[in-house]
Coordinates of C-alpha atoms and ligand atoms in Angstrom, one line a residue:
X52 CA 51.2 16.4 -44.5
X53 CA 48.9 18.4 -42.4
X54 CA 45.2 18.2 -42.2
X55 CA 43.3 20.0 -44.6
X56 CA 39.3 20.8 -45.4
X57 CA 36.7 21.4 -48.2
X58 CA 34.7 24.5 -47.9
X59 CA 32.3 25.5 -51.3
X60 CA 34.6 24.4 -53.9
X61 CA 38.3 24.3 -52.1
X62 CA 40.6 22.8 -50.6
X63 CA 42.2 24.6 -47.2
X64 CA 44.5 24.2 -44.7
X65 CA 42.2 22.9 -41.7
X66 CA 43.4 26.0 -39.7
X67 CA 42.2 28.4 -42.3
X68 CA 38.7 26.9 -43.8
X69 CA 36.0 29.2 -43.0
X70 CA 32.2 29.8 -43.5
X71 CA 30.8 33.6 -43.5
X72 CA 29.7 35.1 -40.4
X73 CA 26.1 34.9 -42.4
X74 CA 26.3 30.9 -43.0
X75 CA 23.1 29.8 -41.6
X76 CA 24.3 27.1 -40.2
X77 CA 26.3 29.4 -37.8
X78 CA 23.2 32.0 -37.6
X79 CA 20.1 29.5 -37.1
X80 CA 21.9 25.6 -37.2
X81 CA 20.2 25.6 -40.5
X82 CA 21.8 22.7 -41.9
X83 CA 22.2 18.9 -41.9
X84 CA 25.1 16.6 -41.2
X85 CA 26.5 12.8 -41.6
X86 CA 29.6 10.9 -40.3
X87 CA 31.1 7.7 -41.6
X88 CA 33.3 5.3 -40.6
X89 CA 36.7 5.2 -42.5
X90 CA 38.7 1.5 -42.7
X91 CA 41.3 1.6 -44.8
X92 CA 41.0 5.1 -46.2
X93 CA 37.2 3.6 -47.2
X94 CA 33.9 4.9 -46.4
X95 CA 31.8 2.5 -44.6
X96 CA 28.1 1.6 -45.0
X97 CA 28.1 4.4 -47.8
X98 CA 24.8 4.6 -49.2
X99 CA 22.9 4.1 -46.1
X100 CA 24.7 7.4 -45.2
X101 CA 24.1 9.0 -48.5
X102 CA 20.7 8.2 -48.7
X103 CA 19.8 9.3 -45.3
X104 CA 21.9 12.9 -46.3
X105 CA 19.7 13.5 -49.5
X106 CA 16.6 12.9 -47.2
X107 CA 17.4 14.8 -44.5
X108 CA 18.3 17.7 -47.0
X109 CA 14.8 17.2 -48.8
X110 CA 12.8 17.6 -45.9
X111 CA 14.2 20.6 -44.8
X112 CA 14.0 21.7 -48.6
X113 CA 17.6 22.1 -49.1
X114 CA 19.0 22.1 -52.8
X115 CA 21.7 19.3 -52.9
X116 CA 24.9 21.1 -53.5
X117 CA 26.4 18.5 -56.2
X118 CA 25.0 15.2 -57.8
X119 CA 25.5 12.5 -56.1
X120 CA 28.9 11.1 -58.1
X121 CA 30.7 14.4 -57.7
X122 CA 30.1 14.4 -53.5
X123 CA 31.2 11.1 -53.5
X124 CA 34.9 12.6 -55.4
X125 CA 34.6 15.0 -52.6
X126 CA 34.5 12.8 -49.8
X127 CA 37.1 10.4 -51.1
X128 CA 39.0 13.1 -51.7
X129 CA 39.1 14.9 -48.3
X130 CA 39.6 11.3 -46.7
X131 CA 42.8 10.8 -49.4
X132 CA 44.1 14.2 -48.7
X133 CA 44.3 13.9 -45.0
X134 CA 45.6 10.3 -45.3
X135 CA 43.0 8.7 -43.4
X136 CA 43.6 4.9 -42.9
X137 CA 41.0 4.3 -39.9
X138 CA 38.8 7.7 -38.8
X139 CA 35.9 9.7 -39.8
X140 CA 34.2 11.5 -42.6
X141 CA 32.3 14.8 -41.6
X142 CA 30.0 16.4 -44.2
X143 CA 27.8 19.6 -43.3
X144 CA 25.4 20.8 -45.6
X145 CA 23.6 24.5 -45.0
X146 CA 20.9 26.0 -46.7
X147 CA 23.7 28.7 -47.4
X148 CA 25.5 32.5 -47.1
X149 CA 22.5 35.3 -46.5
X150 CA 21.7 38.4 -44.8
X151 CA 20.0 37.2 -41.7
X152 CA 16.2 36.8 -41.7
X153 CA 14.1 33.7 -40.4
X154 CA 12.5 32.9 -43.4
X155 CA 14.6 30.7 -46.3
X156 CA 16.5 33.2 -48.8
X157 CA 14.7 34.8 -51.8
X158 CA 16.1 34.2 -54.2
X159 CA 17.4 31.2 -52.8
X160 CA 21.5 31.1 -52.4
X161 CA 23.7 28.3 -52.9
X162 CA 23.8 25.8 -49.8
X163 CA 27.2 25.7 -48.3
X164 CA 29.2 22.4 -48.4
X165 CA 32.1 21.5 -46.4
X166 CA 33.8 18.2 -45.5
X167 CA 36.8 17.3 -43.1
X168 CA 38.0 13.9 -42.1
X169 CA 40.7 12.9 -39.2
X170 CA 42.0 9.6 -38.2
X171 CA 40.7 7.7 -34.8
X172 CA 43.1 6.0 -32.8
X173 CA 40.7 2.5 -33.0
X174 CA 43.6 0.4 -30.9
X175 CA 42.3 2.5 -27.8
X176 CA 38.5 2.0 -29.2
X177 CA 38.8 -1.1 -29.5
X178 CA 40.2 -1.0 -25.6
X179 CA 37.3 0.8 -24.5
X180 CA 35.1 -1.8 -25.9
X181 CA 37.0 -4.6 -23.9
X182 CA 36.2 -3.0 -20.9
X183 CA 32.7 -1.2 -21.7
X184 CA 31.3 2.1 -21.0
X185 CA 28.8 3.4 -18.1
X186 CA 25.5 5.5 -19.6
X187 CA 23.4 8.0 -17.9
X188 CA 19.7 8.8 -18.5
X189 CA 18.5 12.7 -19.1
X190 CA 14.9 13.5 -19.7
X191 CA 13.8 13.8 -23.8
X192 CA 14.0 17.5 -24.4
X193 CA 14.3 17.3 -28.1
X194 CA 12.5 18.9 -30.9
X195 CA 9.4 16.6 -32.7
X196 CA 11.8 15.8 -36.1
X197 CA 14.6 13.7 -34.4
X198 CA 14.9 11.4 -37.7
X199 CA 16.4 14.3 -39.5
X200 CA 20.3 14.7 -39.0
X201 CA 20.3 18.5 -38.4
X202 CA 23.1 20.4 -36.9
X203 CA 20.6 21.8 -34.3
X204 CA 21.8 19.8 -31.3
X205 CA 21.9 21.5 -28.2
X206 CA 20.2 19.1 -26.3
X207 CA 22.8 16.4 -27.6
X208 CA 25.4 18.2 -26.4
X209 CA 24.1 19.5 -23.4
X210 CA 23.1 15.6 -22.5
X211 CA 26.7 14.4 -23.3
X212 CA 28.1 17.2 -21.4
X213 CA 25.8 15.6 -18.3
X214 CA 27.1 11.8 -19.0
X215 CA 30.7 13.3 -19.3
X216 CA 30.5 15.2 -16.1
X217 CA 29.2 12.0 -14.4
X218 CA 32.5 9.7 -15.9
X219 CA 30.0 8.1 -18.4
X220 CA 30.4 7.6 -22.0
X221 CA 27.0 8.5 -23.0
X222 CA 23.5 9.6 -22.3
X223 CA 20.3 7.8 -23.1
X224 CA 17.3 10.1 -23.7
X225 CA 14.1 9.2 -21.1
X226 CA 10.5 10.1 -22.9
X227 CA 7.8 11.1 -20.8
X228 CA 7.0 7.5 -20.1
X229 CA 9.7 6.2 -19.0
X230 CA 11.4 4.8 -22.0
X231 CA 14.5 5.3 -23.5
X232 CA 14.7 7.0 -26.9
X233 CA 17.7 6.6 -28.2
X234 CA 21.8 8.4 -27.5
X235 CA 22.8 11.9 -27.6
X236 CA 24.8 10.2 -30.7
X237 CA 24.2 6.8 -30.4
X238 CA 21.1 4.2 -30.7
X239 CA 20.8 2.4 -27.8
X240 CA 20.0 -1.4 -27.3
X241 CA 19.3 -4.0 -24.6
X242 CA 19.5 -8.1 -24.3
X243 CA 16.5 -7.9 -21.8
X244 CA 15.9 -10.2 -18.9
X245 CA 14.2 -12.6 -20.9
X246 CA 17.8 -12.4 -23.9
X247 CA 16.3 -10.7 -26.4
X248 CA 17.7 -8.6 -28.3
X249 CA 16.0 -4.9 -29.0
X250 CA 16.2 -1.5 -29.5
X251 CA 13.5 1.1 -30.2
X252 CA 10.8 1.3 -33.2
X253 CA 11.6 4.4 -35.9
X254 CA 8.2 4.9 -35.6
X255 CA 9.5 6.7 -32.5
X256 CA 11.2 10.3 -32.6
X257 CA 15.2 8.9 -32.8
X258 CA 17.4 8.9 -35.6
X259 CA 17.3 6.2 -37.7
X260 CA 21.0 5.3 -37.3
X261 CA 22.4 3.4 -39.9
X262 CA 24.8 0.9 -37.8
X263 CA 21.4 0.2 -36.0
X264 CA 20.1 -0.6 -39.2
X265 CA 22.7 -3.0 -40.9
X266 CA 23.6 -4.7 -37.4
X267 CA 19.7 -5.6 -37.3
X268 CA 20.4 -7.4 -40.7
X269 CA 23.9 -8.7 -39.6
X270 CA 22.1 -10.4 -36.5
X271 CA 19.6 -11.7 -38.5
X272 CA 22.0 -13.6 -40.1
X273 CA 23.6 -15.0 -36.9
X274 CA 20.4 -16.2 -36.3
X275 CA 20.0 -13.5 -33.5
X276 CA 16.5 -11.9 -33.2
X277 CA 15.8 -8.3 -32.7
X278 CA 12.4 -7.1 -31.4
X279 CA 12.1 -3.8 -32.4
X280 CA 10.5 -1.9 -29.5
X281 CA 10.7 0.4 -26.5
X282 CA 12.3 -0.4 -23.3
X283 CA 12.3 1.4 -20.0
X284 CA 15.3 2.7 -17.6
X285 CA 14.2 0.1 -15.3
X286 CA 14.2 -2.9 -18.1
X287 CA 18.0 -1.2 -19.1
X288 CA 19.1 -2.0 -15.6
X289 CA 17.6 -5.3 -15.4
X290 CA 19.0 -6.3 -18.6
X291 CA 21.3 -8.6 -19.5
X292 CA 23.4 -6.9 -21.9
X293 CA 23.3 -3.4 -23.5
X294 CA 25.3 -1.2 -25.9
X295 CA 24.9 1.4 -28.2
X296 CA 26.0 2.0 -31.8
X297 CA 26.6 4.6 -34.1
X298 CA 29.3 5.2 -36.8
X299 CA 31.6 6.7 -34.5
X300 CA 31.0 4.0 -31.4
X301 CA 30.3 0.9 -33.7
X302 CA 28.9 -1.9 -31.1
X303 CA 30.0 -0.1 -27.7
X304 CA 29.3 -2.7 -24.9
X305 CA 27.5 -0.6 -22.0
X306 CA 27.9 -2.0 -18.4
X307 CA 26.2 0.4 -16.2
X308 CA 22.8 2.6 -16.6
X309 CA 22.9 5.2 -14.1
X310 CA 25.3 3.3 -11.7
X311 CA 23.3 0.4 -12.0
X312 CA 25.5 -2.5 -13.1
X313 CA 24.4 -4.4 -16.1
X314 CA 24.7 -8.4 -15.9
X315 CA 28.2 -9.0 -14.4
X316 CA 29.2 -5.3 -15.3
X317 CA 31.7 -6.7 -18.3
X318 CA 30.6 -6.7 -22.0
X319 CA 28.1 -9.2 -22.3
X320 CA 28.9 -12.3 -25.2
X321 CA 26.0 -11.1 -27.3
X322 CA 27.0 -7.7 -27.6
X323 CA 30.8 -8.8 -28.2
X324 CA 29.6 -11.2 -31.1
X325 CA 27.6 -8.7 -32.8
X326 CA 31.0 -6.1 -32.6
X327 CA 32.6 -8.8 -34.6
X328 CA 30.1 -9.3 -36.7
X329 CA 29.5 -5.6 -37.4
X330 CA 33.4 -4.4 -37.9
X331 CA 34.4 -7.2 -40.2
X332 CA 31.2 -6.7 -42.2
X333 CA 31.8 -2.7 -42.3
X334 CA 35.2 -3.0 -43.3
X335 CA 34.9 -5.7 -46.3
X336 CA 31.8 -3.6 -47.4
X337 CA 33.7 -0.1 -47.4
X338 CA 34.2 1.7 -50.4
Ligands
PDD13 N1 25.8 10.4 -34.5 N2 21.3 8.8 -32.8 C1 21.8 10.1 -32.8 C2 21.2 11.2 -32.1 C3 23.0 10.3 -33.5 O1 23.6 11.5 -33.6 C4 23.7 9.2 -34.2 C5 25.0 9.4 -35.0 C6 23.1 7.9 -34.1 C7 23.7 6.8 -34.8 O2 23.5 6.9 -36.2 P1 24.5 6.1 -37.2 O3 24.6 4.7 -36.8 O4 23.9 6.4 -38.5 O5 25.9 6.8 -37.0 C8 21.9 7.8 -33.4 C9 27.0 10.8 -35.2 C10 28.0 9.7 -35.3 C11 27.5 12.1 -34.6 O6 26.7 12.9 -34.3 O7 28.8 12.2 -34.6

């Protein structure tokens, strides 16, 4: 069966779901976004990624286009209809279809909804992790309001566009002093010189990823503690581990920061542990 998509209400062959030339999320990125994890045709860590949706869509005074239970349907439909085993779940949210002018629509319109989903091949994931990824650092050019999940992310691409064209997996933001922020779509973390385990404060201007958040929980529980606070480029290098996560990455072991190796430039045993930990955790807890 081929792949299809949701757009406002339907169902459509991937190749022909569309959005109107007047979408704002095509005219001004006017919208917001999430991604989950699929095992076994399930959505992982669910309600973190729900919650973080309707928030994302209340500050930026977007209506919610369904209640709660009927997106849900939505999703699990879209992931059933594409026969997803292992993949992704994409939902976009825009503040809707309207003649083009800055300020919000009066009378407001109905937000736009869409949803696709696609399988991930997670044999070669789960290779890359074996062997780890290298990261680059770009300045922070971002706008002040990183903890909302907007669509507006031209510095994210243009960043992983940098990493890519340098053979690295990612890019970690650089603020102005000299510490990292977070991925272009990742959190990133270190085991620092002294092992422990951190990655940055949400008091900071990053997304507040939700694999960030339940693997600070899971190692908790492994008796593993996390200091939640800033670390600099140098500190990355001289680190003993790193790796980033995000639902698309999971635990992804980094072994180089800007050509710098990291420990013996293989995934570090920390960082492999808390992979475990996380994947069987996120798959038992899907729904
Ligand atoms: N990105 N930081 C940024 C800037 C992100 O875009 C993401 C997620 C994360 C990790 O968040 P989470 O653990 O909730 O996935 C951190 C998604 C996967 C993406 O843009 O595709």
């Amino acid at each position: 069966m081929s792949r299809q998509a949701y757009v406002n209400g339907h169902f459509y062959a991937h190749g022909d779901a569309m959005v109107h030339v007047e979408d704002r999320g095509f005219q001004f990125a006017d919208g917001v976004y999430e991604v989950w994890a699929v095992f076994d045709g399930k959505l992982a860590d669910f309600k973190g990624h729900m919650d973080r949706l309707e928030r994302s869509l209340d500050e930026l005074r977007i209506d919610r286009p369904m209640s709660r239970a009927a997106l849900t349907n939505v999703l699990r439909e879209t992931v059933r209809r594409n026969r997803v085993r292992d993949g992704l779940c994409y939902i976009q949210i825009t503040r809707g279809q309207a003649r083009r002018d800055h300020p919000f629509p009066d009378p407001p319109v109905a937000p736009s909804l869409i949803v696709t989903s696609r399988s991930v091949d997670q044999a070669s994931a789960a290779a890359k992790a074996l062997k780890g990824v290298a990261v680059v650092t770009v300045p922070e050019t971002r706008w002040a309001r990183c903890d909302i999940k907007s669509v507006a992310l031209l510095p994210n691409i243009l960043a992983k566009q940098a990493a890519k064209e340098k053979g690295a997996a990612e890019a970690w933001f650089v603020d102005d002093l000299g510490l990292v922020t977070e991925g272009s779509s990742t959190n990133a973390w270190i085991v620092d010189s002294e092992g422990v385990l951190r990655t940055r404060d949400t008091n900071a201007n990053i997304l507040r990823g939700i694999t960030r958040h339940n693997l600070i929980d899971l190692a908790h529980e492994a008796g593993i503690e996390v200091s939640q606070r800033p670390f600099s480029v140098e500190e990355a290098k001289q680190a003993k581990e790193a790796f980033f996560t995000a639902a698309s990455a999971f635990v992804m072991p980094v072994i180089s920061v800007d050509g710098t190796k990291i420990g013996d430039g293989k995934p570090g045993p920390i960082t492999s542990k808390l992979r475990t930990i996380y994947l069987e955790n996120a798959r038992s807890a899907a729904v």
